Coordinates of C-alpha atoms in Angstrom, one line a residue:
M28 CA -12.2 10.0 -45.8
L29 CA -11.4 7.7 -42.9
N30 CA -14.0 5.0 -42.1
F31 CA -14.9 4.4 -38.4
R32 CA -12.4 1.5 -38.0
S33 CA -9.5 3.5 -39.4
F34 CA -10.4 6.5 -37.3
V35 CA -10.4 4.5 -34.1
T36 CA -7.1 2.8 -35.1
A37 CA -5.5 6.2 -35.8
C38 CA -6.8 7.6 -32.4
L39 CA -5.3 4.6 -30.6
M40 CA -2.0 5.1 -32.3
I41 CA -1.9 8.7 -31.3
V42 CA -2.8 8.0 -27.7
A43 CA -0.2 5.2 -27.5
G44 CA 2.4 7.4 -29.1
S45 CA 1.6 10.2 -26.7
F46 CA 1.9 7.9 -23.7
C47 CA 5.2 6.5 -24.8
T48 CA 6.6 10.0 -25.5
S49 CA 5.3 11.2 -22.1
M50 CA 7.2 8.3 -20.5
A51 CA 10.4 8.9 -22.4
N52 CA 10.4 12.6 -21.5
A53 CA 9.0 12.2 -18.0
Q54 CA 9.9 15.1 -15.7
T55 CA 8.1 14.1 -12.6
A56 CA 7.5 10.9 -10.7
S57 CA 3.8 11.0 -11.4
D58 CA 4.5 10.2 -15.1
F59 CA 5.5 6.7 -14.1
R60 CA 2.6 4.3 -14.0
L61 CA 3.8 1.8 -11.4
V62 CA 1.9 -0.3 -9.0
P63 CA 2.8 -0.5 -6.2
F64 CA 4.6 2.8 -6.5
P65 CA 8.3 2.6 -5.5
A66 CA 9.6 3.9 -2.2
Q67 CA 12.0 6.3 -4.1
L68 CA 11.8 7.3 -7.8
T69 CA 14.0 9.9 -9.5
P70 CA 13.3 10.6 -13.2
G71 CA 16.3 11.0 -15.4
S72 CA 16.9 12.3 -18.9
G73 CA 16.9 10.2 -22.1
A74 CA 15.7 6.6 -22.4
F75 CA 16.9 3.1 -23.1
E76 CA 15.7 1.5 -26.3
L77 CA 14.8 -2.2 -26.2
S78 CA 15.7 -4.1 -29.4
A79 CA 16.7 -7.5 -30.7
E80 CA 20.3 -6.5 -30.0
T81 CA 19.6 -6.0 -26.2
R82 CA 21.3 -8.6 -24.1
I83 CA 20.5 -9.7 -20.5
A84 CA 23.5 -10.7 -18.4
V85 CA 23.7 -11.8 -14.7
S86 CA 26.5 -11.1 -12.3
N87 CA 27.2 -14.8 -11.7
P88 CA 26.1 -17.2 -14.5
G89 CA 27.0 -20.2 -12.2
D90 CA 24.3 -19.2 -9.8
E91 CA 21.4 -21.3 -11.0
E92 CA 18.7 -19.2 -9.3
L93 CA 20.2 -16.0 -10.7
S94 CA 20.5 -17.6 -14.1
T95 CA 16.8 -18.5 -13.9
L96 CA 16.0 -14.8 -13.1
G97 CA 17.7 -13.9 -16.3
D98 CA 15.3 -16.2 -18.1
V99 CA 12.4 -14.6 -16.3
A100 CA 13.5 -11.1 -17.4
T101 CA 13.9 -12.3 -21.0
E102 CA 10.4 -13.7 -21.0
L103 CA 8.9 -10.7 -19.3
V104 CA 10.4 -8.2 -21.7
Y105 CA 9.0 -10.2 -24.6
A106 CA 5.6 -10.6 -23.0
R107 CA 5.3 -6.9 -22.2
A108 CA 7.2 -5.1 -24.9
G109 CA 7.1 -7.7 -27.7
V110 CA 10.9 -7.7 -28.1
A111 CA 12.8 -11.0 -28.3
I112 CA 16.0 -10.3 -26.4
V113 CA 18.7 -12.8 -25.6
K114 CA 20.3 -13.9 -22.4
S115 CA 24.1 -13.8 -22.4
S116 CA 26.1 -16.7 -21.0
R117 CA 29.0 -14.4 -19.8
R118 CA 29.3 -12.5 -16.6
A119 CA 27.6 -9.1 -16.5
R120 CA 29.9 -6.0 -16.4
V121 CA 28.4 -2.8 -15.0
S122 CA 30.1 -0.8 -17.8
E123 CA 28.4 -2.9 -20.5
Q124 CA 26.3 -1.0 -23.0
G125 CA 23.1 -1.9 -24.6
A126 CA 22.3 -4.5 -21.9
I127 CA 20.0 -5.3 -19.0
L128 CA 22.2 -6.3 -16.1
L129 CA 21.1 -8.3 -13.1
M130 CA 23.6 -7.8 -10.2
L131 CA 23.4 -9.8 -7.0
T132 CA 25.2 -7.9 -4.3
S133 CA 26.6 -8.9 -0.9
D134 CA 25.2 -6.0 1.1
E135 CA 23.6 -7.7 4.1
D136 CA 22.3 -4.3 5.4
D137 CA 19.8 -4.0 2.5
P138 CA 16.2 -4.3 3.7
A139 CA 14.6 -7.6 2.8
E140 CA 13.3 -7.9 -0.8
S141 CA 14.7 -4.5 -1.7
Y142 CA 16.2 -3.6 -5.0
R143 CA 17.7 -0.8 -7.1
L144 CA 16.8 -0.2 -10.7
E145 CA 18.7 2.3 -12.8
V146 CA 17.8 3.1 -16.4
S147 CA 20.0 5.2 -18.6
D148 CA 20.4 5.5 -22.3
Q149 CA 23.3 3.1 -22.1
R150 CA 22.0 0.3 -20.0
I151 CA 19.5 -1.0 -17.4
V152 CA 21.0 -2.2 -14.1
I153 CA 18.9 -4.1 -11.5
S154 CA 20.8 -4.8 -8.3
A155 CA 19.7 -6.4 -5.0
S156 CA 21.2 -8.4 -2.2
S157 CA 18.6 -11.2 -2.5
H158 CA 17.2 -13.2 -5.4
A159 CA 13.7 -12.0 -4.3
G160 CA 14.8 -8.4 -4.6
L161 CA 16.0 -8.9 -8.1
F162 CA 12.7 -10.6 -9.0
Y163 CA 10.8 -7.6 -7.8
G164 CA 13.1 -5.3 -9.7
I165 CA 12.4 -7.4 -12.8
Q166 CA 8.6 -7.0 -12.2
T167 CA 9.1 -3.2 -12.1
L168 CA 11.0 -3.4 -15.4
G169 CA 8.1 -5.4 -16.8
Q170 CA 5.7 -2.6 -15.9
L171 CA 7.9 0.0 -17.5
A172 CA 8.2 -2.1 -20.7
A173 CA 4.4 -2.4 -20.9
A174 CA 4.4 1.1 -22.3
G175 CA 6.5 0.1 -25.3
T176 CA 10.2 -0.4 -26.2
T177 CA 11.3 3.0 -24.9
I178 CA 12.2 2.7 -21.2
P179 CA 12.5 6.2 -19.7
A180 CA 15.6 7.0 -17.7
V181 CA 15.0 6.7 -14.0
L182 CA 16.5 5.7 -10.7
I183 CA 14.3 3.5 -8.5
V184 CA 15.3 2.5 -5.0
D185 CA 12.5 0.3 -3.6
Q186 CA 11.6 -1.9 -0.7
P187 CA 8.3 -3.3 0.5
R188 CA 6.4 -1.3 3.1
F189 CA 5.0 -4.6 4.6
G190 CA 6.7 -7.9 5.0
Y191 CA 3.4 -9.8 4.6
R192 CA 1.7 -8.9 1.3
G193 CA -1.1 -11.4 0.8
M194 CA -4.0 -12.3 -1.4
H195 CA -6.8 -14.8 -0.5
L196 CA -8.7 -17.1 -2.8
D197 CA -11.7 -19.2 -1.7
V198 CA -11.9 -22.3 -3.9
G199 CA -14.2 -24.1 -1.4
R200 CA -17.3 -22.2 -2.6
H201 CA -16.2 -21.6 -6.1
F202 CA -13.7 -24.0 -7.6
F203 CA -10.9 -22.7 -9.9
S204 CA -8.7 -24.7 -12.2
V205 CA -4.9 -25.1 -11.8
D206 CA -4.4 -22.9 -14.9
F207 CA -6.5 -20.1 -13.3
I208 CA -4.6 -20.5 -10.0
K209 CA -1.3 -20.0 -12.0
K210 CA -2.7 -16.8 -13.6
Y211 CA -3.7 -15.6 -10.2
I212 CA -0.2 -16.2 -8.9
D213 CA 1.3 -14.4 -12.0
L214 CA -0.8 -11.3 -11.2
M215 CA 0.2 -11.5 -7.6
A216 CA 3.9 -11.6 -8.6
M217 CA 3.4 -8.6 -11.0
Y218 CA 2.2 -6.5 -8.1
K219 CA 4.8 -7.9 -5.6
F220 CA 2.5 -9.9 -3.3
N221 CA 4.5 -12.6 -1.5
T222 CA 1.8 -14.7 0.2
F223 CA -1.1 -16.7 -1.3
H224 CA -3.8 -17.7 1.2
W225 CA -5.4 -20.8 -0.4
H226 CA -8.8 -21.5 1.1
L227 CA -9.1 -25.2 0.4
T228 CA -12.0 -26.5 2.6
E229 CA -15.5 -25.3 3.3
D230 CA -19.1 -26.4 3.9
Q231 CA -19.6 -26.2 0.2
G232 CA -16.7 -28.3 -0.9
W233 CA -13.4 -30.0 0.1
R234 CA -10.8 -29.3 -2.5
I235 CA -7.5 -31.1 -1.5
E236 CA -6.8 -34.8 -1.9
I237 CA -6.0 -36.5 1.4
K238 CA -4.8 -40.0 0.6
K239 CA -5.7 -41.5 4.0
Y240 CA -9.3 -40.2 3.7
P241 CA -10.4 -40.6 0.0
R242 CA -14.0 -39.9 0.7
L243 CA -13.1 -36.3 1.4
T244 CA -12.8 -35.8 -2.3
E245 CA -15.0 -38.6 -3.5
V246 CA -17.9 -37.2 -1.6
G247 CA -16.9 -33.9 0.0
A248 CA -15.6 -32.3 -3.2
Y249 CA -19.1 -32.3 -4.9
R250 CA -22.4 -30.7 -4.1
K251 CA -25.6 -31.7 -5.9
E252 CA -26.4 -28.1 -6.9
T253 CA -25.8 -24.4 -5.9
I254 CA -28.3 -21.9 -4.6
L255 CA -29.5 -19.4 -7.3
E256 CA -28.5 -15.9 -6.3
K257 CA -29.9 -15.1 -2.9
N258 CA -33.0 -17.4 -3.0
F259 CA -32.8 -18.6 0.5
D260 CA -36.5 -18.5 1.4
P261 CA -38.0 -20.1 -0.5
Y262 CA -34.9 -21.9 -1.5
I263 CA -34.2 -22.2 -5.2
G264 CA -31.2 -24.2 -6.5
D265 CA -29.7 -24.3 -10.0
K266 CA -30.0 -28.2 -10.3
K267 CA -26.4 -28.4 -11.6
P268 CA -24.0 -30.7 -9.8
Y269 CA -20.8 -28.8 -9.0
G270 CA -17.4 -29.6 -7.7
G271 CA -13.8 -30.4 -8.2
Y272 CA -10.6 -30.9 -6.2
Y273 CA -6.8 -30.7 -6.5
T274 CA -4.7 -33.9 -6.5
Q275 CA -1.6 -33.8 -4.4
D276 CA 0.5 -33.7 -7.6
E277 CA -1.4 -30.6 -8.7
V278 CA -0.9 -29.0 -5.3
R279 CA 2.9 -29.7 -5.6
E280 CA 2.8 -28.2 -9.1
V281 CA 1.1 -25.0 -7.8
V282 CA 3.4 -24.8 -4.8
A283 CA 6.5 -25.0 -7.1
Y284 CA 5.0 -22.5 -9.5
A285 CA 4.5 -20.0 -6.6
Q286 CA 7.9 -20.6 -5.2
N287 CA 9.5 -19.7 -8.5
R288 CA 7.7 -16.3 -8.2
Y289 CA 8.8 -15.9 -4.5
I290 CA 5.3 -16.5 -3.2
T291 CA 4.6 -18.6 -0.2
I292 CA 1.3 -20.5 0.0
I293 CA -0.7 -20.7 3.2
P294 CA -3.3 -23.4 3.0
E295 CA -6.5 -23.0 4.9
I296 CA -8.1 -26.2 6.4
E297 CA -11.2 -25.1 8.3
M298 CA -12.0 -26.4 11.8
P299 CA -14.1 -26.9 13.8
G300 CA -16.7 -25.0 11.8
H301 CA -17.2 -24.8 8.0
S302 CA -16.7 -28.6 8.0
V303 CA -20.0 -29.9 6.6
A304 CA -18.3 -31.2 3.4
A305 CA -16.0 -33.3 5.6
L306 CA -18.9 -34.5 7.7
A307 CA -20.8 -35.6 4.6
A308 CA -17.8 -37.9 3.8
Y309 CA -17.2 -39.0 7.4
P310 CA -20.4 -38.4 9.5
E311 CA -18.8 -40.2 12.5
L312 CA -16.8 -37.0 13.2
A313 CA -20.0 -35.1 14.1
C314 CA -21.9 -34.9 17.4
T315 CA -25.1 -36.1 15.7
E316 CA -25.8 -39.1 13.5
G317 CA -26.5 -37.0 10.4
P318 CA -26.8 -37.7 7.5
F319 CA -25.0 -34.7 6.1
E320 CA -24.7 -33.4 2.5
V321 CA -22.2 -30.9 1.0
S322 CA -23.9 -27.6 1.5
T323 CA -25.6 -26.0 -1.5
I324 CA -26.2 -22.6 0.2
W325 CA -23.9 -20.0 1.8
G326 CA -23.8 -19.0 5.4
V327 CA -22.8 -20.5 8.8
K328 CA -23.9 -24.1 9.5
P329 CA -24.6 -25.5 13.0
D330 CA -23.0 -28.8 12.3
I331 CA -19.3 -28.8 13.2
Y332 CA -16.6 -31.3 14.2
C333 CA -17.3 -33.0 17.5
P334 CA -14.5 -33.1 20.1
K335 CA -14.0 -36.8 19.9
E336 CA -10.6 -38.7 20.0
E337 CA -11.3 -39.9 16.4
T338 CA -11.8 -36.3 15.3
F339 CA -8.4 -35.2 16.6
A340 CA -6.8 -38.3 15.0
F341 CA -8.5 -37.4 11.7
L342 CA -7.4 -33.8 11.9
E343 CA -3.8 -34.8 12.8
D344 CA -3.7 -37.1 9.8
V345 CA -5.1 -34.5 7.5
L346 CA -2.7 -31.8 8.7
T347 CA 0.3 -34.2 8.4
E348 CA -0.4 -34.7 4.7
V349 CA -1.0 -31.0 4.2
M350 CA 2.3 -30.2 5.9
E351 CA 4.1 -32.5 3.5
L352 CA 2.7 -30.6 0.6
F353 CA 3.3 -27.0 1.8
P354 CA 6.8 -26.0 2.8
G355 CA 5.7 -22.7 4.4
T356 CA 5.6 -21.9 8.1
Y357 CA 1.8 -21.6 8.6
I358 CA -1.4 -23.5 8.0
H359 CA -4.6 -21.5 8.6
I360 CA -7.2 -23.5 10.6
G361 CA -10.0 -20.9 10.5
G362 CA -11.6 -21.2 13.9
D363 CA -14.3 -18.7 13.1
E364 CA -18.0 -19.0 12.7
A365 CA -18.3 -22.2 14.7
P366 CA -21.7 -22.3 16.5
K367 CA -21.6 -24.3 19.7
L368 CA -25.2 -25.5 19.4
R369 CA -24.3 -29.1 18.6
W370 CA -21.8 -29.2 21.4
E371 CA -24.3 -27.8 23.9
E372 CA -26.9 -30.4 22.8
S373 CA -24.4 -33.3 22.9
E374 CA -24.1 -35.2 26.2
F375 CA -20.7 -36.5 25.1
A376 CA -19.4 -33.0 24.3
Q377 CA -20.6 -31.7 27.6
Q378 CA -18.7 -34.3 29.4
V379 CA -15.4 -33.6 27.6

């Protein structure tokens, strides 16, 4: 008689086997568990079997970026299907059998980031007119491989519905390590997001090193405690100091990591509101004398940057360093939830 552990194991093996069989003999598009679902998907007959004999080849081994994508595919197949395949050093041939072929085409009319993935019992061919398109095709292959070593025959012709596909992460209120950020980026890449909105400054913490203003991280990156749940009135804190920040070297590391996954990072540097952490470090940038402390509670604060010349010089310096770290087109500056109370009360601000 089976004990409970053996019974559960047997059930899981049956379920997994049924799922893989369903994928191999898929007759409809709904049998394919893909996210996001491709623009066009046509099931075929048969399947491609991944094995240690499977080779990955690229259309131009001399293309360094394309060669790197071959490595990406090799690592992804191993991570998802558990099969250690090998990247070939010779040029891919479309007629090659038992291989995964990455073909960079010259069709300039292809939509941006589009790709074509064709699986037969003889080979898998991923083709695109851009490296990003090939990368997304590889991600789709990775999802197919997650079901096992049997990849069902299919023709996928895919392109993104939206040019901007973004995810946001607020590290100002809740700090996350570089390792976590990388895992977050990996998940974004898996689901074909291409923009990471990195919320780096807040009332509750300043998270990016600015070399010209070291107190932003010496003071602004740490709060004395954090409110417990929603205990605003009466206020109850957890009595645990909290904080952290990213050095510029760590930012460069994350930016490069994202670029290798075709993800652009948009940093968010809040102004004029949500700036209490900066004011705690440099109170002269406020309309009042302070003192200020990094906020321990959530919500909108009345203290914001004052429209002084030194404030504009400070922000220009900060953004100059930020621009040197992030090669993308945009920096998000917030602009929301900035109460005008301090400006209305300030004789200086009223004269500006």
